Structure formats: C-alpha cells, structure tokens
Short mmCIF file of C-alpha atoms in Angstrom, two decimals:
data_model
loop_
_atom_site.label_atom_id
_atom_site.label_comp_id
_atom_site.label_asym_id
_atom_site.label_seq_id
_atom_site.Cartn_x
_atom_site.Cartn_y
_atom_site.Cartn_z
CA MET O 14 7.13 -12.47 -37.15
CA GLY O 15 9.57 -14.61 -38.94
CA ASN O 16 11.42 -17.83 -38.29
CA GLY O 17 8.26 -19.82 -37.58
CA ALA O 18 7.29 -17.70 -34.55
CA HIS O 19 3.65 -17.96 -33.54
CA MET O 20 1.81 -15.26 -31.70
CA GLU O 21 -0.45 -16.20 -28.80
CA TRP O 22 -3.74 -14.35 -29.24
CA ASN O 23 -4.22 -14.21 -25.45
CA ASP O 24 -0.99 -12.21 -25.30
CA LEU O 25 -2.67 -9.51 -27.40
CA ARG O 26 -5.51 -9.42 -24.87
CA ARG O 27 -2.93 -9.05 -22.11
CA GLY O 28 -1.26 -6.25 -24.06
CA VAL O 29 -4.54 -4.36 -24.28
CA ALA O 30 -5.00 -4.80 -20.52
CA VAL O 31 -1.48 -3.48 -19.88
CA HIS O 32 -2.14 -0.50 -22.12
CA ARG O 33 -5.39 0.30 -20.31
CA ALA O 34 -4.01 -0.21 -16.79
CA GLY O 35 -0.56 1.29 -17.34
CA THR O 36 1.08 -1.35 -15.12
CA PHE O 37 1.56 -5.09 -15.11
CA LEU O 38 -0.04 -5.23 -11.67
CA GLY O 39 -3.15 -3.35 -12.79
CA ALA O 40 -3.46 -5.55 -15.87
CA SER O 41 -3.01 -8.69 -13.79
CA ARG O 42 -5.83 -7.66 -11.47
CA SER O 43 -8.21 -7.07 -14.36
CA LEU O 44 -7.24 -10.39 -15.95
CA GLY O 45 -7.20 -12.44 -12.75
CA VAL O 46 -3.62 -13.65 -13.15
CA SER O 47 -0.32 -12.83 -11.44
CA HIS O 48 1.66 -9.76 -12.47
CA THR O 49 4.63 -12.01 -13.21
CA THR O 50 2.52 -13.91 -15.74
CA VAL O 51 1.57 -10.67 -17.48
CA SER O 52 5.18 -9.46 -17.47
CA ARG O 53 6.49 -12.78 -18.79
CA ARG O 54 3.87 -13.00 -21.53
CA MET O 55 4.52 -9.40 -22.63
CA ALA O 56 8.22 -10.22 -22.89
CA ALA O 57 7.35 -13.26 -25.01
CA LEU O 58 5.06 -11.20 -27.27
CA GLU O 59 7.74 -8.54 -27.71
CA ALA O 60 10.27 -11.24 -28.59
CA THR O 61 7.90 -12.78 -31.11
CA LEU O 62 7.20 -9.42 -32.73
CA GLY O 63 10.83 -8.31 -32.50
CA ALA O 64 9.74 -4.95 -31.07
CA ARG O 65 9.37 -3.27 -27.71
CA LEU O 66 5.70 -2.49 -27.03
CA PHE O 67 6.01 -0.53 -23.79
CA HIS O 68 8.54 1.85 -22.26
CA ARG O 69 9.16 0.76 -18.68
CA ALA O 70 9.39 3.63 -16.19
CA PRO O 71 9.25 3.83 -12.39
CA ASP O 72 5.74 5.32 -12.59
CA GLY O 73 4.33 2.75 -15.03
CA LEU O 74 4.32 1.65 -18.63
CA ARG O 75 3.85 3.77 -21.73
CA PRO O 76 3.20 2.40 -25.21
CA THR O 77 5.97 2.85 -27.72
CA SER O 78 5.27 4.52 -31.02
#
C-alpha cells in the first residue's frame, strides 16, 4: 500500500463476507447491501493493495493464493 493509499477497514469485512459466501450476491445479502456495492468495494480494495484477491469464475469466486 504505497503512494498514500488508505485501506477502508469495512472493505476487509466485505472481503471476509465474499470469501465465506463465494459470490458478491451472497456476501451482499449477509451484509445488507447491494451486490454492486460489494463488487465495487472489492475492486477498490484490490486496487489499494495492488493485488487480485479473488479469481472470478462463472460458478463463483475463489480466493487467490
């Protein structure tokens, strides 16, 4: 996390929800927000970290190594 980037701690909570649910939709239901919000915030977290956190596949999301 360089260049003055700041991580949103709620994005980590969303990341855990995505990991547990395996989809943005499942995570959004458990968090009570829209799936587009979860998707957008995961993209922002990945950009901040400079790393892909999940492999996107037609059958869901899988954490990267």
